[in-house]
XYZ file of C-alpha atoms in Angstrom:
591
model
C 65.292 58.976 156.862
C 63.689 55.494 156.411
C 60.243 57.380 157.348
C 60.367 60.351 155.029
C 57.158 61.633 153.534
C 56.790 63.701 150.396
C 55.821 66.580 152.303
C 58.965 65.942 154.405
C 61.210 66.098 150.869
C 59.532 69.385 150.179
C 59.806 71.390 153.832
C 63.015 70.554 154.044
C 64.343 71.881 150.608
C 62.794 75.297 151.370
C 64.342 75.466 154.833
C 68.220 74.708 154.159
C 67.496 76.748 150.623
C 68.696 80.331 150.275
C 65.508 81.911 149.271
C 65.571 85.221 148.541
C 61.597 86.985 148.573
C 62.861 90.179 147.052
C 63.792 88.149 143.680
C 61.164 87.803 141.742
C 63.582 85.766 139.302
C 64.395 83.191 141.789
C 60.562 82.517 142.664
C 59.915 81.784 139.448
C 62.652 79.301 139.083
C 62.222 77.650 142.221
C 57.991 77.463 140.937
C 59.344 76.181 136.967
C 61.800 73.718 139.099
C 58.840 72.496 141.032
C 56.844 71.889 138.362
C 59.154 70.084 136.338
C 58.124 66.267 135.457
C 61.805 64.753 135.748
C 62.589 64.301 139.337
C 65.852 66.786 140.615
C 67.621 67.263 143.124
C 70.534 68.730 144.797
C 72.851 67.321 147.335
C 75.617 68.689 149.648
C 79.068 67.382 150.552
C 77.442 65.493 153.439
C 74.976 63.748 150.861
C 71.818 65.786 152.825
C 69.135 66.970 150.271
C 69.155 70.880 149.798
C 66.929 70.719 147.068
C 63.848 68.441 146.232
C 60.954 69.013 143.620
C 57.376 67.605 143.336
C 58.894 65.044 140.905
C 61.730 64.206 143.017
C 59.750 63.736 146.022
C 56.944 61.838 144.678
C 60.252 59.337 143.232
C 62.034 59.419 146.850
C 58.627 58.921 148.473
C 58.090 55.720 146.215
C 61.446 54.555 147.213
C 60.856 54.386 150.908
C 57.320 52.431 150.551
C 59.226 50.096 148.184
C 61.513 49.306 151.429
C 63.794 47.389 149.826
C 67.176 46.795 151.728
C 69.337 49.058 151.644
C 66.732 51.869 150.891
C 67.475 53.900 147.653
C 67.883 57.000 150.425
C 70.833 55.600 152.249
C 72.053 54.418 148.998
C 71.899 57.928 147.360
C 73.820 58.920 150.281
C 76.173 56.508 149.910
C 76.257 57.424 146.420
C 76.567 60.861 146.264
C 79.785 61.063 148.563
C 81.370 58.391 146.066
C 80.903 60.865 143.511
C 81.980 63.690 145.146
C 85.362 61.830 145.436
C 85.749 60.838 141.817
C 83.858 64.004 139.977
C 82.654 61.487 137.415
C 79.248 61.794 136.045
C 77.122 58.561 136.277
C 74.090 57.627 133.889
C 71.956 54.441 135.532
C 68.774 52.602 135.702
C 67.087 52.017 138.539
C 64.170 50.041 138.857
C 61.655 50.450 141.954
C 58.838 46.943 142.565
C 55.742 48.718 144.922
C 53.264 46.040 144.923
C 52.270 44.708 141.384
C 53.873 47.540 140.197
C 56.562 48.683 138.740
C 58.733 51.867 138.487
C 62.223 52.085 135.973
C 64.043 55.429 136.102
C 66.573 57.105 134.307
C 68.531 58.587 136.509
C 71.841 60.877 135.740
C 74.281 62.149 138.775
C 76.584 65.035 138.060
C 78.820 66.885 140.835
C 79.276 70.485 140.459
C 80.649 73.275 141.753
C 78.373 76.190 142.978
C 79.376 79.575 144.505
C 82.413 77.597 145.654
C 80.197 74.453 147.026
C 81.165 71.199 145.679
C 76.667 69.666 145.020
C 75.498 67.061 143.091
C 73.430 67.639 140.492
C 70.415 64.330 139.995
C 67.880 64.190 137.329
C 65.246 61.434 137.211
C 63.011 60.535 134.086
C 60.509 58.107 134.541
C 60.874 55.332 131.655
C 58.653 52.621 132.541
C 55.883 52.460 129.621
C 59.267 52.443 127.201
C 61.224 49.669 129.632
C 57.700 47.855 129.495
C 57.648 47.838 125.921
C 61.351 47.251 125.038
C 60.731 44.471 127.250
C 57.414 43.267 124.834
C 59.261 43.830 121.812
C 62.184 41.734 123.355
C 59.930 39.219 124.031
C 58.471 38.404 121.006
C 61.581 38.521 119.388
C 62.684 35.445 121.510
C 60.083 33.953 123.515
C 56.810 32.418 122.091
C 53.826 34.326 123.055
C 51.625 30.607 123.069
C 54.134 28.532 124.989
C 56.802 31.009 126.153
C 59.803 28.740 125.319
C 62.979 30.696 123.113
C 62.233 31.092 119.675
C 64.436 29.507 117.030
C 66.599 32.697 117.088
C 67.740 31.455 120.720
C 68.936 28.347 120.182
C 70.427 29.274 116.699
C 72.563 31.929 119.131
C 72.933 29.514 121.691
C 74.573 26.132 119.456
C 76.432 28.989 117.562
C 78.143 29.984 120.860
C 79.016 26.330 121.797
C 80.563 25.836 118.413
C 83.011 28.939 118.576
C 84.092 28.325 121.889
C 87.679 26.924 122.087
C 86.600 24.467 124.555
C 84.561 22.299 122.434
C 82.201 19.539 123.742
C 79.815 17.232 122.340
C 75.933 18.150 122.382
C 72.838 17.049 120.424
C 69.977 18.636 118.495
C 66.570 17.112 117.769
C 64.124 18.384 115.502
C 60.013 17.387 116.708
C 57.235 17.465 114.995
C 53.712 16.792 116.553
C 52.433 13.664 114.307
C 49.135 14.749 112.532
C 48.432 18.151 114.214
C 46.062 19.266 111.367
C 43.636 16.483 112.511
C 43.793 17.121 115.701
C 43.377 21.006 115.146
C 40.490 20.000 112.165
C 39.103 17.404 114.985
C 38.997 19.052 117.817
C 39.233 22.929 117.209
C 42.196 25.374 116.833
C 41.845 26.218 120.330
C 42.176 22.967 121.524
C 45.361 22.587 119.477
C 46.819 25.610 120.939
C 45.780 24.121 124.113
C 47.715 21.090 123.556
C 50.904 22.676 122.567
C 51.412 24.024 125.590
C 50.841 21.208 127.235
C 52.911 19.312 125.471
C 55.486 21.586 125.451
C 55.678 21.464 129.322
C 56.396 17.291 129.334
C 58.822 17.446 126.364
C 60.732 20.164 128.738
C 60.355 18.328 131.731
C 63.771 17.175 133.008
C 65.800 19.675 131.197
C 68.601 20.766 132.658
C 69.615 24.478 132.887
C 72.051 24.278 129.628
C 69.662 22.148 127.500
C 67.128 24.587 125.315
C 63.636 23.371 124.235
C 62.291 25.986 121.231
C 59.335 25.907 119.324
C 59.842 27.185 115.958
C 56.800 26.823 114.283
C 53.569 25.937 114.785
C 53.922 22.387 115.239
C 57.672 22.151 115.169
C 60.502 21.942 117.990
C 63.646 22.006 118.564
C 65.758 20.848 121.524
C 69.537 21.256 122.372
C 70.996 18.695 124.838
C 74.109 20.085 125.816
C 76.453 18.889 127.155
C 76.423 15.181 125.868
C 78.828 11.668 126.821
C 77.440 9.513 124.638
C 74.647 8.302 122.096
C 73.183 6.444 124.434
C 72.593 9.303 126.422
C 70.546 10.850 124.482
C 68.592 8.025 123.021
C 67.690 7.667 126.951
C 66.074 10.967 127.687
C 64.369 11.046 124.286
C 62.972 7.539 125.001
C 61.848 9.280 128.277
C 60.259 12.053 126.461
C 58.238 9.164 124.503
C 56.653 7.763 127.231
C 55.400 11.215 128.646
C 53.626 11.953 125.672
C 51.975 8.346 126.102
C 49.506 9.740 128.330
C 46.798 11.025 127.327
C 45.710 15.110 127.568
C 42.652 16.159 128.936
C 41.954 19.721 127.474
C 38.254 21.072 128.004
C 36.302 17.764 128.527
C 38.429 16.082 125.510
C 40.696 13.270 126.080
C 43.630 13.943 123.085
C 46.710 11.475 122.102
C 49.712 13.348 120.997
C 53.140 11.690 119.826
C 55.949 13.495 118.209
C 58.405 12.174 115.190
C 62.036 13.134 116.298
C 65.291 13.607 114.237
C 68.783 13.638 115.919
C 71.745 15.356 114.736
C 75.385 15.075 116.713
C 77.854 17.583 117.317
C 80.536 17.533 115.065
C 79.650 13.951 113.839
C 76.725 15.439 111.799
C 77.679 19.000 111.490
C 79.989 21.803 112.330
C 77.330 24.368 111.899
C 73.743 25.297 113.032
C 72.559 24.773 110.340
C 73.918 21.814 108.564
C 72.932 20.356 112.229
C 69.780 21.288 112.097
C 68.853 20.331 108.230
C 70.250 16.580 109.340
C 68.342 16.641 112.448
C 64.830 17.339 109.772
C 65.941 14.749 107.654
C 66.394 12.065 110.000
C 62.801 13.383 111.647
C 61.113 13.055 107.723
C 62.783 9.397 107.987
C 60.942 8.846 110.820
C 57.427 10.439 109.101
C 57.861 8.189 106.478
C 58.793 4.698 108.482
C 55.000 5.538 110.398
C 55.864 8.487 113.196
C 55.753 8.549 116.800
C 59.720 7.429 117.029
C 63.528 8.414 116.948
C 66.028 8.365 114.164
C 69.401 9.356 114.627
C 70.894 11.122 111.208
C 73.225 8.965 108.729
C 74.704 9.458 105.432
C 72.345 7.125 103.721
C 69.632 9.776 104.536
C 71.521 12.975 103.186
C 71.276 10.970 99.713
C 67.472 10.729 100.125
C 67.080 14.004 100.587
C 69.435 14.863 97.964
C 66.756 12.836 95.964
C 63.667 13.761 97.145
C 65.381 17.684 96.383
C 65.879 16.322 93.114
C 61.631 15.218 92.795
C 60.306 18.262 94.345
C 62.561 20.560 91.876
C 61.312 18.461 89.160
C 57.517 18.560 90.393
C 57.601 22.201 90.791
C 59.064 22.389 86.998
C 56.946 19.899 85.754
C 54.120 22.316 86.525
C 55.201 25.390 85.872
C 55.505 23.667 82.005
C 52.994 21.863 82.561
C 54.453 18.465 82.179
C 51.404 16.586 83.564
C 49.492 13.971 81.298
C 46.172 12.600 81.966
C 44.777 9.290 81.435
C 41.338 8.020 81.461
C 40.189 4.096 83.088
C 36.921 3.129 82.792
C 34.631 1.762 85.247
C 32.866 -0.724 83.413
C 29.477 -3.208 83.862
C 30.974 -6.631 84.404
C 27.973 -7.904 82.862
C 26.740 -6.050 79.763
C 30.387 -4.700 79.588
C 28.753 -1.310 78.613
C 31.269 1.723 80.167
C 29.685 3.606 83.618
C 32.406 6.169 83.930
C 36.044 6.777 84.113
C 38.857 7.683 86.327
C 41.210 10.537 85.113
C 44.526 9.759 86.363
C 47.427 12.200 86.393
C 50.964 11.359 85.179
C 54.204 13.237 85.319
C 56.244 12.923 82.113
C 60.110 13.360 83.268
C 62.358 15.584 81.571
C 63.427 12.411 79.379
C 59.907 12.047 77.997
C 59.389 8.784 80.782
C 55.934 8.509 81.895
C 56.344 8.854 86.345
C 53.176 6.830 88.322
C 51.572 9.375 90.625
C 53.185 7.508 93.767
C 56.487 9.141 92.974
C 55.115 12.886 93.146
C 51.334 12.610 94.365
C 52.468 12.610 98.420
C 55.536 15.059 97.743
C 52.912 17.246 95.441
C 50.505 17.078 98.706
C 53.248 17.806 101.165
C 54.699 21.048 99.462
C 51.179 22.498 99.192
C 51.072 21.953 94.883
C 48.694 19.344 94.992
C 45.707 22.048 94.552
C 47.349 23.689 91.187
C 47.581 19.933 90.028
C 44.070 19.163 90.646
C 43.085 22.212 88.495
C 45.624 21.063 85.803
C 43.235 17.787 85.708
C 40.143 19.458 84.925
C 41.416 21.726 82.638
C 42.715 19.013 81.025
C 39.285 17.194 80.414
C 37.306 19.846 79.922
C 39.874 21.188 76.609
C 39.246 17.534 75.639
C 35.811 16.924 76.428
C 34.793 15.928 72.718
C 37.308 13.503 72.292
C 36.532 11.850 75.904
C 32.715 11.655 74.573
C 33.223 10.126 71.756
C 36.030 7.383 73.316
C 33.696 6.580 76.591
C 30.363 8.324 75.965
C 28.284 11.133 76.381
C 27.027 9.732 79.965
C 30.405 8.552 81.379
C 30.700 9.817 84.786
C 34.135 11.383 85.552
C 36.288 10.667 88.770
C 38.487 12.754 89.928
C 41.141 12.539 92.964
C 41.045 14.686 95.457
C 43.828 14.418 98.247
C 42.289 14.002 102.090
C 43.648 17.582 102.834
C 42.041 18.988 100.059
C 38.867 17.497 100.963
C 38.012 18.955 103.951
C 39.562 22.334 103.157
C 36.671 25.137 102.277
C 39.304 27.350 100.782
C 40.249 24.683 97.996
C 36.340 23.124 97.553
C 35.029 26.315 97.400
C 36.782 27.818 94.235
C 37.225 23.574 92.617
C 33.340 23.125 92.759
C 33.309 26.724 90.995
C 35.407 25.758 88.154
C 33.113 22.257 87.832
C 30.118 24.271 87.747
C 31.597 26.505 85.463
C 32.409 23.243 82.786
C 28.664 23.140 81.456
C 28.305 20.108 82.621
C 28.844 19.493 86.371
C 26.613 16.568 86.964
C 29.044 14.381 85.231
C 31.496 14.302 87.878
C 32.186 12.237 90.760
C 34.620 13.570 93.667
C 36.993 10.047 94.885
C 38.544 10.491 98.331
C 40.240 8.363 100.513
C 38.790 7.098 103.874
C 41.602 9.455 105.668
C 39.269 12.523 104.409
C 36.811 11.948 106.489
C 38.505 11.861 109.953
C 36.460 15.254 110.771
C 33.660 13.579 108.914
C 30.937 16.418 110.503
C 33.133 19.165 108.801
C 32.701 17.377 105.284
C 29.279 16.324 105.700
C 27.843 19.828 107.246
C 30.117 22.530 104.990
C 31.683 20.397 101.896
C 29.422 17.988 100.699
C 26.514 20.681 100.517
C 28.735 22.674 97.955
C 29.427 19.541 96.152
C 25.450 19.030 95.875
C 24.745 21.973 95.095
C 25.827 21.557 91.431
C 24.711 17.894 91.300
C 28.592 16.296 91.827
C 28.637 12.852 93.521
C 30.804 11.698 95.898
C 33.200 8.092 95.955
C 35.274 6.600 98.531
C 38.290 5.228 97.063
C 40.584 2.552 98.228
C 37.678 1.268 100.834
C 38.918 -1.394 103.056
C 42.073 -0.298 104.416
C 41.806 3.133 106.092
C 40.985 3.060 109.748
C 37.318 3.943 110.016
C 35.868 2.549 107.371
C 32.390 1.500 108.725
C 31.877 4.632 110.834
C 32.816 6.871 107.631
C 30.251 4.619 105.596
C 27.547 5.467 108.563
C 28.212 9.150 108.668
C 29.013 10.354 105.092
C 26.380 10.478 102.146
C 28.583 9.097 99.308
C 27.427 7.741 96.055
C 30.018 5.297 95.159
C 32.736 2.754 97.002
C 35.481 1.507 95.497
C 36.699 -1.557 96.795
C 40.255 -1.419 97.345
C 42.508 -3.947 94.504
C 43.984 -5.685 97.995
C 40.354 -7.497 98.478
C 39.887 -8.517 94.895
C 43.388 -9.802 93.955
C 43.207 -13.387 93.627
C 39.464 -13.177 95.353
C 38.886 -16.814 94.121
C 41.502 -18.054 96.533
C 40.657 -16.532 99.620
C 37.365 -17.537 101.581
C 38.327 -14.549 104.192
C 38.501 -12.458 101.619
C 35.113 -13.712 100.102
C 33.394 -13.171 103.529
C 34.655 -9.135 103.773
C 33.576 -8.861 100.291
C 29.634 -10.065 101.243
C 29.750 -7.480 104.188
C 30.946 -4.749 102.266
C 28.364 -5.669 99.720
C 25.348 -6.048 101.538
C 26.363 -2.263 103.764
C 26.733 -0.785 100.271
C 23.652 -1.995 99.210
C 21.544 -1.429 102.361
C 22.763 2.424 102.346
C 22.044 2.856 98.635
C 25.821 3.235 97.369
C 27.128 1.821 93.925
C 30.362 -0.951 94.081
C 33.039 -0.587 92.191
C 35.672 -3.429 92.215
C 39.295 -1.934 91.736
C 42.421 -3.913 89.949
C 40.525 -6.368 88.092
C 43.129 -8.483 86.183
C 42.578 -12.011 85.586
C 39.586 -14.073 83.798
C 39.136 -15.623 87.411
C 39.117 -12.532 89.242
C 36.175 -11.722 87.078
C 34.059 -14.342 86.880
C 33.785 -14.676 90.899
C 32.693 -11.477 90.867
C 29.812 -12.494 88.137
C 29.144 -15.835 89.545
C 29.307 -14.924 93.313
C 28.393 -11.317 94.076
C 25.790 -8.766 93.152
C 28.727 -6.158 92.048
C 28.264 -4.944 88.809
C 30.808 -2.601 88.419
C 34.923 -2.526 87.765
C 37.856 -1.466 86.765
C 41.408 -2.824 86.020
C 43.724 -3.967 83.531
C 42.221 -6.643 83.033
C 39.330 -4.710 80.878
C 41.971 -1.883 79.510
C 45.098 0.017 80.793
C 44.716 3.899 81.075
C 44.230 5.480 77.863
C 46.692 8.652 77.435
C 44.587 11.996 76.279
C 46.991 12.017 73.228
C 45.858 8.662 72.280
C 42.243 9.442 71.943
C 41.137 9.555 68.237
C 37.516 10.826 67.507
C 37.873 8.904 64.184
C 38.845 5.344 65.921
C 35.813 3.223 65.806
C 35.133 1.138 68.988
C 35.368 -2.257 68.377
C 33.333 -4.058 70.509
C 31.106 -5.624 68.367
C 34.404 -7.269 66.747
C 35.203 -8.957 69.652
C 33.321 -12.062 71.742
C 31.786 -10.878 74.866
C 34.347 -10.817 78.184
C 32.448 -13.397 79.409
C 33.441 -15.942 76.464
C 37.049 -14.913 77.146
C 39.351 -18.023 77.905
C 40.806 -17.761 81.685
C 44.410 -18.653 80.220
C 43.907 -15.028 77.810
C 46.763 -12.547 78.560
C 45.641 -9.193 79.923
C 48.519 -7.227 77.965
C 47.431 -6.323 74.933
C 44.479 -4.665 75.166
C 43.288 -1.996 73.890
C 41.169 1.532 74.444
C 38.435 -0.030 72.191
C 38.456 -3.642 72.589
C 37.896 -4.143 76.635
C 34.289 -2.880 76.405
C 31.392 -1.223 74.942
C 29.718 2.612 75.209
C-alpha cells in the first residue's frame, strides 16, 4: 500500500464499486462525488478503500510521499477497524510535512451502516491557510515579531501559575532596561537599534534554563523570571553574569556599539504575592538603579516603595500644576561685568506648590522630561513672555536677548523644534531669542547641525550651550556645532580666585571661544572676588549670578519702577566684604 499512486486510489474505487451504467442518477453522483473539494472516502469492515475521490486521492497520495512512519494508510487502517468496534464518530487534525511544506486537515470519521454493511464514512477539508494564520495571530499575541522571545502576556501567565500552585517555591523577577537606547537609536539609526536588540536579547538569554522566561515587553524593556530560586545570592550570580556579557562590545553593520542594561529585582513572596505588585517593585528598584548612574543591579526594599510613593506624589502634582497652570517664570540677566549695562536674560521656570511655595526646577524639570510634559512646559514659557513682553522691555530693555531652556531630548527632536521655532517666529520678534542646551544635546551633533539648527536660523534665533564644562564631549561639540554663546558652568567660577587649575581651564575655554567666534558667559557669579578675577584676569565680559541680582518673578515687574542704577556706585567700587542678599531687580545693573 506504501506505493500507492493517485491513479491507483481512483481504479480501485471503481472496481470494488457497484456501478450501475443503466442509472443515470448514480453517474451523476459518483461525477458530483468526484468533483467534490473535501477529500471522502469509504471503507469496509476490513479497513480496504471502496470508495476514493479526486480530493481524497490527491490527500492519500500526499500521505505516502510524506513517508512518515507509520504511514497515514496503515494508520487509517488501523483506524478504521477501531472504529468499527466502538461506533463512535471521531473529529481530528492531522497535519502532513512534504518538503518545506505543509498540509493540516480536518478530518471527520463516521461508521455507518449501508444496505446492511457496517462502512466508514471519512471527510477531509484542507485547513492549512486558516492553521497558518491562527498560528500568525497566535504568534503575535505572544511572541515578539523583532526578537521572538514571549511577550509580557507569557510571563504574566507563567508567574501567575507558580503563585496558585499549592506547591509554592521561591523565584525571582527582574525588570531591564537598555541604558540610553534613544542615543543609540538617534546615533546610530533605528535599524541599528533593532539590530542590537536582538542581539542583546540572545546574551541576556544565554544560560537560561528551560523554566526561567526572558520577555521583552517594550521596546527597550525586559523582563526575566528565574524560577526556581535557593537563595539571593543566586540570583545576584547569574545577573552579575549577564553584566559581563553585555561588556562586550556589538558589531552590527560596520559599527562597534556598547550596550548595558539597568536591572531591578523583585523576590517571591518577600516582595510580592502577585504579578504585579512583583513586577511594579522589580521597576522601582530598576529606576533606583537609573538614578544611582545605570548599568547595575538593585534588589527591591521598602525604603524604595516610599520613593516612589513620592515621586507618585511629584508627577501627580506636575501634571496638575499644568493643567492650572501653576508655573511661574523668572527672568536673570546676563550682564557686562564691565559697563554693567544688561546683554540678555534667562527665563527660568518655577513650580508654585499647592501651598503657594515656590519649587526649583530640579524637583520637576527631569520628572517633567521623563513623563513626556516637558514640551507643554516649554510652550507655557514663551507664552508667558510674550503676554508680558512690555513689562520685560521696560525692566531689561528693548535689546535684551532672551534664553530659553530647552531639554537635550527636545533638542534634537524635529517634531518638537519644528512647531517651537513656529510659535517664536510667530512672537514678532524672533531675533531676540537665544535657544540654551546642554552639552548632552548634541550627542548626534550631525542631526542638530544638518536638520535643527537650520530651522532655528531661519528666523534669526541663536544658539547657547549651557552648563559647558562638565558634559562629556565638550570640545568635540564646540568643533562641530555653530553656537553663538557658552555658558561656563558655576562649578569653574566658584571661588575661581582660589584655584590655579581652575584658572588654567578657564584660559582654554576662553581662548576656543574666542578663536571660533562664540560669546562667554560666566554662570553663578556671587562674591566681589569672584568678580573682579574675572575683570582683572580674563577677557570675559559677560555674567550672571546672584551676585548681580536673584531672578526677578514676572509678578514683580513694575513698568512704573524706575531703575536705579544711577543711584548706586558702580559694581566695581563695591566693597568685597558687601553681602550679596539684598539686592534688588533694579540696583545690580544698568539697561
Amino acid at each position: 500500500m506504501h506505493n500507492l499512486t493517485k491513479h491507483d486510489f481512483q481504479s480501485g474505487a471503481s472496481a470494488t464499486g457497484h456501478d450501475d451504467d443503466s442509472s443515470n442518477e448514480l453517474r451523476i453522483l459518483r461525477d458530483l462525488l468526484q468533483l467534490l473539494p473535501a477529500g471522502v472516502t469509504v471503507q469496509d469492515e476490513q479497513g480496504e478503500f471502496i470508495l476514493v475521490n479526486e480530493a481524497a486521492a490527491a490527500q492519500l497520495e500526499l500521505a505516502v510521499n510524506a513517508g512518515q512512519p507509520p504511514t497515514p494508510l496503515d494508520d487509517r487502517h488501523a483506524g478504521c477497524l477501531e472504529l468499527l468496534r466502538s461506533g463512535q464518530p471521531v473529529v481530528l487534525e492531522e497535519a502532513l510535512t512534504c518538503g518545506s511544506s505543509r498540509h493540516v486537515f480536518l478530518t471527520a470519521h463516521r461508521p455507518v451502516q449501508i444496505a446492511g454493511r457496517n462502512l466508514v464514512l471519512s471527510t477531509s477539508t484542507d485547513i492549512s491557510e486558516q492553521k497558518a494564520f491562527e498560528d500568525q495571530l497566535f504568534r503575535s499575541a505572544y511572541y515578539d515579531e523583532l526578537t521572538s522571545l514571549p511577550t509580557r502576556r507569557v510571563i504574566e501567565h507563567r508567574v501567575n501559575g507558580l503563585i496558585h500552585q499549592e506547591a509554592q517555591g521561591h523565584f525571582a523577577l527582574a525588570f531591564l532596561d537598555v541604558d540610553n537606547f534613544k542615543h543609540i537609536n538617534d546615533y546610530y539609526g533605528h535599524a541599528i537599534g533593532d539590530a542590537l536588540l536582538v542581539e542583546l536579547s540572545k546574551r541576556l538569554g544565554h544560560a537560561l534554563r528551560e523554566t526561567d522566561i526572558l520577555s521583552r515587553i517594550s521596546g527597550d524593556e525586559f523582563l526575566l523570571l528565574l524560577n526556581p530560586i535557593s537563595s539571593d545570592d543566586e540570583v545576584a550570580e547569574f545577573i552579575h553574569d549577564m553584566h559581563e556579557r553585555l561588556k562586550a562590545p556589538f558589531f552590527i553593520d560596520d559599527s562597534e556599539v556598547f550596550a548595558s542594561t539597568s536591572i531591578g529585582v523583585s523576590l517571591y513572596p518577600a516582595h510580592g504575592r502577585s504579578y504585579e505588585a512583583l513586577r511594579q517593585n522589580a521597576d522601582i528598584a530598576m529606576y533606583r538603579v537609573k538614578n544611582n548612574g545605570k548599568g547595575s543591579t538593585a534588589f527591591f526594599d521598602t525604603s524604595m516603595e516610599r520613593e516612589a510613593l513620592a515621586r507618585m506624589k511629584v508627577e501627580q502634582s506636575l501634571r496638575l500644576a499644568i493643567l492650572e497652570k501653576r508655573f511661574v517664570c523668572a527672568f536673570q540677566a546676563k550682564v557686562d561685568i564691565r559697563t554693567q549695562e544688561v546683554k540678555g536674560i534667562e527665563a527660568l521656570v518655577r513650580l508654585r506648590d499647592d501651598e503657594g511655595v515656590i519649587q526649583a526646577p530640579g524637583t520637576f524639570i527631569n520628572l517633567a522630561v521623563e513623563l513626556g510634559l516637558i514640551d507643554e512646559l516649554t510652550f507655557l514659557v514663551l507664552a508667558e513672555i510674550v503676554k508680558s513682553i512690555d513689562l520685560i522691555n521696560d525692566t531689561f530693555g528693548h535689546d535684551a536677548t532672551i534664553s530659553i531652556n530647552v531639554a537635550a531630548k527636545q533638542a534634537g527632536n524635529l517634531e518638537f523644534m519644528r512647531p517651537f521655532a513656529r510659535a517664536i517666529e510667530e512672537t514678532g520678534f524672533p531675533k531676540r531669542f537665544m535657544i540654551e542646551v546642554t552639552e548632552d544635546a548634541f550627542v548626534t551633533r550631525s542631526h542638530f547641525q544638518d536638520h535643527i539648527l537650520p530651522i532655528l536660523r531661519a528666523i534669526g534665533v541663536g544658539i547657547s550651550i549651557d552648563d559647558f564644562g562638565i558634559g562629556y564631549s565638550s570640545l568635540s561639540a564646540l568643533a562641530d556645532i555653530t553656537a553663538d554663546e557658552i555658558k561656563i558652568d558655576r562649578s569653574f567660577i566658584t571661588d575661581i580666585h582660589k584655584r590655579p587649575r581652575s584658572q588654567g581651564i578657564l584660559r582654554a575655554i576662553e581662548s576656543l571661544s574666542e578663536a571660533l567666534g562664540m560669546t562667554v558667559i560666566a554662570e553663578g557669579i556671587e562674591s566681589y572676588e569672584e568678580l573682579a578675577y574675572l575683570q582683572a584676569a580674563t577677557k570675559i565680559r559677560y555674567a550672571q549670578g546672584y551676585y548681580f541680582a536673584r531672578p526677578i518673578f514676572l509678578e514683580d515687574l513694575k513698568p512704573a519702577t524706575p531703575l536705579a542704577s544711577e543711584t548706586r556706585a558702580s559694581l566695581a567700587a563695591r566693597p568685597a566684604q558687601e553681602s550679596r542678599g539684598t539686592y534688588s531687580r533694579a540696583s545690580g545693573f544698568r539697561r
